[in-house]
XYZ file of C-alpha atoms in Angstrom:
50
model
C -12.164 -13.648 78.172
C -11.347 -16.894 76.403
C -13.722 -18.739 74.822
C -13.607 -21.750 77.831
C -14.582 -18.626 80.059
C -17.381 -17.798 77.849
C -18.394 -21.219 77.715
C -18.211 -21.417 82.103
C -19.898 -18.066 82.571
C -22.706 -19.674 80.101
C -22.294 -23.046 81.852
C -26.077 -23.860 84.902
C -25.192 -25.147 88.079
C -25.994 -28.330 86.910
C -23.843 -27.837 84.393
C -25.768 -27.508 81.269
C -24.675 -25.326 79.197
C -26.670 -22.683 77.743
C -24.892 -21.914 74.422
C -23.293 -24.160 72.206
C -19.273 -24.064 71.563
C -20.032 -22.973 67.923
C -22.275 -20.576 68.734
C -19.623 -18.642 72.124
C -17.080 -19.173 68.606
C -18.981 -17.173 66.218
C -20.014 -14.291 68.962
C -16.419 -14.191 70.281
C -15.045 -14.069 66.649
C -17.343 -11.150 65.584
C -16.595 -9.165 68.707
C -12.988 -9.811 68.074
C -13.534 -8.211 64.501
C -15.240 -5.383 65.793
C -12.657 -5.060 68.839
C -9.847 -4.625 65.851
C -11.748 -2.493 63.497
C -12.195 0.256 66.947
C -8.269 0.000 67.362
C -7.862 1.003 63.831
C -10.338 3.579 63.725
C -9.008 7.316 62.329
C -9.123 9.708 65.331
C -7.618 12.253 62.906
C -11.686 14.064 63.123
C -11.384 14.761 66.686
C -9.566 18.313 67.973
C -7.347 17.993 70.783
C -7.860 20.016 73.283
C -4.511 21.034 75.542
């Protein structure tokens, strides 16, 4: 999701919204960090089974 998504999803039906755009930034940063750091990740410790 983008961040404008974020921001919608987080958005009232009056349209208030709920969360700041700094603060959907800084969550949708870290989980992009952590998001990269799991696609790097060694997998090298797990047996394959066949």
């Amino acid at each position: 999701m983008s961040t404008r998504d974020i921001e919608a999803a987080l958005t009232t039906s009056t349209g208030e919204r709920l969360w700041s755009r700094t603060a959907i930034s800084e969550v949708t940063d870290a989980l992009w960090s952590e998001y990269e750091a799991f696609q790097r990740r060694s997998l090298a410790h797990i047996p394959i089974l066949y």
